[in-house]
């Protein structure tokens, strides 16, 4: 059925105004070729983004959560092509998502349901994820997730290692400063009770530093294993 383009645009605009009060299930429109008509939702979301850019009272983050919830629902459709999934992931600007955990879960489900994607296709739909917008739980899961492309996992592991190294260096410096301050204060005749308290604090900090060292070691081992697997797959 042919519908006038102007009328289609008006309908998309009207629906776009309603997105802020919609649920993900409200967007589940049946389609003849795929389980759900994702392309029409993409057009509506793009219309909303265009309208929201001129509206300071828009609730972009609300629509961001809506889109990620919708992605989680449609990701299980085995007939949903990469192009449509990618377009919907990228239909929103970066500021629409303050946390990428829901996006990560949707991407992971899509990769699970579509195991035959190429490395390039998997990389394309993962590029929108930002490391610093993932919770620590999601980061840990992502670094061990074989469904993610190697370049994304390697990137996350390296960033995690850099952050851990910085934290370790900072903790070590803090420990050394505390140790020096303790020696100076003790030498000035500070009471025994204060000295015992400081020693306890130093012991706790020392344990934390050792724990961080162990975590960095595990990350390095994980990176070496990932590099080994990558080289092995290339050789094959």
XYZ file of C-alpha atoms in Angstrom:
236
model
C 0.000 0.000 0.000
C 1.415 3.352 -1.072
C 1.132 6.170 1.444
C 1.855 9.772 0.657
C 5.364 10.673 1.870
C 4.144 13.857 3.529
C 1.589 11.882 5.510
C 4.259 9.362 6.527
C 6.474 12.166 7.806
C 3.597 13.616 9.807
C 2.861 10.243 11.371
C 6.523 9.697 12.286
C 6.660 13.123 13.894
C 3.532 12.475 15.933
C 4.866 9.131 17.147
C 8.247 10.708 17.892
C 6.559 13.113 20.308
C 5.214 10.094 22.215
C 8.515 8.249 22.629
C 9.261 9.773 26.025
C 6.147 8.105 27.449
C 6.379 4.802 25.545
C 7.523 1.394 26.692
C 9.681 -0.884 24.568
C 6.753 -3.233 23.940
C 4.767 -0.335 22.465
C 7.293 -0.239 19.615
C 6.975 -3.911 18.663
C 5.405 -3.618 15.215
C 5.067 -6.839 13.242
C 6.686 -7.180 9.847
C 6.408 -9.632 6.968
C 10.135 -10.247 6.452
C 11.453 -9.913 10.000
C 9.725 -10.579 13.282
C 9.473 -6.851 14.009
C 9.647 -3.745 11.841
C 12.849 -2.215 13.184
C 13.340 0.139 10.247
C 10.203 2.145 11.040
C 11.354 2.483 14.655
C 14.713 3.760 13.420
C 12.937 6.443 11.413
C 10.830 7.468 14.411
C 13.878 7.650 16.694
C 15.752 9.732 14.123
C 12.740 12.052 13.918
C 12.754 12.385 17.711
C 16.474 13.212 17.784
C 15.897 15.912 15.181
C 13.054 17.405 17.225
C 14.894 17.077 20.546
C 17.913 18.961 19.262
C 15.785 22.121 19.268
C 13.986 21.397 22.529
C 15.882 22.051 25.785
C 13.183 20.195 27.733
C 13.532 16.948 25.814
C 14.222 13.761 27.752
C 16.916 12.220 25.597
C 18.137 9.881 28.344
C 14.612 8.467 28.729
C 14.475 7.671 25.024
C 17.993 6.251 25.270
C 16.833 3.695 27.838
C 13.743 2.994 25.728
C 15.827 2.245 22.638
C 18.182 -0.048 24.550
C 15.205 -1.926 26.030
C 13.755 -2.251 22.534
C 17.092 -3.495 21.210
C 17.083 -6.205 23.865
C 13.665 -7.388 22.653
C 14.400 -7.429 18.922
C 17.970 -8.733 19.193
C 16.632 -12.292 19.407
C 15.114 -12.033 15.923
C 17.350 -14.241 13.776
C 16.197 -12.388 10.639
C 17.214 -8.961 11.918
C 20.042 -7.844 9.654
C 23.183 -6.164 10.930
C 22.429 -2.963 9.048
C 19.162 -2.415 10.931
C 20.612 -3.297 14.327
C 23.611 -1.044 13.696
C 21.420 1.843 12.526
C 19.241 1.689 15.620
C 22.249 1.511 17.943
C 23.665 4.608 16.267
C 20.394 6.510 15.887
C 20.968 8.219 19.234
C 23.695 10.728 20.099
C 26.284 9.837 22.739
C 24.664 11.967 25.426
C 21.511 9.836 25.268
C 23.295 7.108 27.232
C 24.941 7.838 30.569
C 25.515 4.111 31.082
C 26.142 1.515 28.363
C 25.271 -1.592 30.387
C 21.878 -2.080 28.705
C 23.422 -1.445 25.306
C 26.101 -4.035 26.037
C 23.511 -6.630 27.050
C 21.536 -5.993 23.854
C 24.644 -6.311 21.697
C 25.667 -9.484 23.498
C 22.235 -11.027 22.906
C 22.344 -10.070 19.236
C 25.794 -11.624 18.825
C 24.595 -14.765 20.583
C 21.620 -15.116 18.228
C 23.719 -14.322 15.144
C 26.921 -16.384 15.508
C 27.771 -16.246 11.791
C 28.570 -12.530 11.699
C 31.963 -11.556 10.361
C 34.579 -9.943 12.580
C 33.995 -6.639 10.805
C 30.234 -6.810 11.370
C 30.681 -7.599 15.048
C 33.141 -4.742 15.418
C 30.801 -2.273 13.732
C 27.941 -2.811 16.180
C 30.281 -2.725 19.190
C 31.943 0.601 18.404
C 29.176 2.596 20.071
C 30.008 1.055 23.448
C 32.259 3.194 25.605
C 34.482 1.612 28.228
C 34.038 4.384 30.788
C 30.237 4.099 30.510
C 30.201 0.444 31.542
C 29.901 -0.689 35.142
C 32.777 -2.711 36.568
C 30.630 -5.830 36.364
C 29.914 -5.231 32.672
C 33.590 -4.487 31.959
C 34.695 -7.716 33.604
C 32.109 -9.697 31.646
C 33.046 -7.993 28.368
C 36.765 -8.721 28.739
C 35.985 -12.444 29.042
C 33.215 -12.520 26.435
C 34.246 -14.629 23.435
C 31.333 -13.277 21.404
C 32.857 -9.805 21.294
C 35.387 -9.141 18.521
C 39.031 -9.474 19.527
C 39.828 -5.811 18.929
C 37.112 -4.661 21.342
C 38.162 -7.098 24.066
C 41.807 -6.175 23.623
C 40.944 -2.488 23.836
C 38.985 -3.002 27.058
C 41.752 -5.114 28.601
C 44.415 -2.538 27.775
C 42.352 0.344 29.161
C 41.627 -1.677 32.292
C 45.309 -2.432 32.699
C 46.235 1.231 32.290
C 43.661 2.239 34.890
C 44.847 -0.447 37.284
C 48.458 0.615 36.817
C 47.555 4.217 37.572
C 45.607 3.144 40.626
C 48.480 0.961 41.763
C 50.955 3.799 41.317
C 48.685 6.181 43.194
C 48.178 3.692 46.017
C 51.914 3.043 46.216
C 52.690 6.760 46.395
C 50.053 7.244 49.063
C 51.505 4.350 51.029
C 55.013 5.803 50.850
C 53.765 9.238 51.941
C 51.889 7.728 54.858
C 54.935 5.703 55.847
C 57.195 8.775 55.770
C 54.698 10.856 57.714
C 54.404 8.134 60.324
C 58.170 7.953 60.815
C 58.395 11.727 61.169
C 55.565 11.908 63.677
C 56.858 8.987 65.701
C 60.305 10.577 65.834
C 58.709 13.672 67.330
C 57.362 11.692 70.222
C 53.840 10.915 69.150
C 52.042 8.621 71.569
C 52.148 4.868 71.298
C 48.420 4.540 70.586
C 48.667 6.829 67.557
C 51.668 4.887 66.272
C 49.773 1.602 66.532
C 46.838 3.125 64.647
C 49.120 4.382 61.870
C 50.813 1.020 61.592
C 47.422 -0.630 61.212
C 46.498 1.823 58.460
C 49.779 1.145 56.673
C 49.191 -2.582 56.902
C 45.747 -2.200 55.341
C 47.160 -0.049 52.544
C 49.947 -2.546 51.980
C 47.386 -5.326 51.591
C 45.417 -3.209 49.124
C 48.553 -2.562 47.070
C 49.333 -6.283 46.985
C 45.771 -7.017 45.904
C 46.053 -4.481 43.080
C 49.345 -6.035 41.980
C 47.654 -9.431 41.801
C 44.800 -8.018 39.721
C 47.224 -6.378 37.302
C 49.029 -9.698 36.979
C 45.773 -11.453 36.132
C 44.984 -8.828 33.493
C 48.422 -9.236 31.918
C 47.949 -12.997 31.801
C 44.514 -12.518 30.247
C 45.963 -10.211 27.597
C 48.736 -12.692 26.747
C 46.171 -15.462 26.391
C 44.007 -13.275 24.164
C 46.992 -12.390 21.980
C 47.918 -16.067 21.751
C 44.411 -16.992 20.653
C 44.378 -14.160 18.117
C 47.685 -15.309 16.584
C 46.408 -18.875 16.507
C 43.230 -17.877 14.661
C 45.259 -15.856 12.131
C 47.563 -18.791 11.457
C 44.591 -21.068 10.901
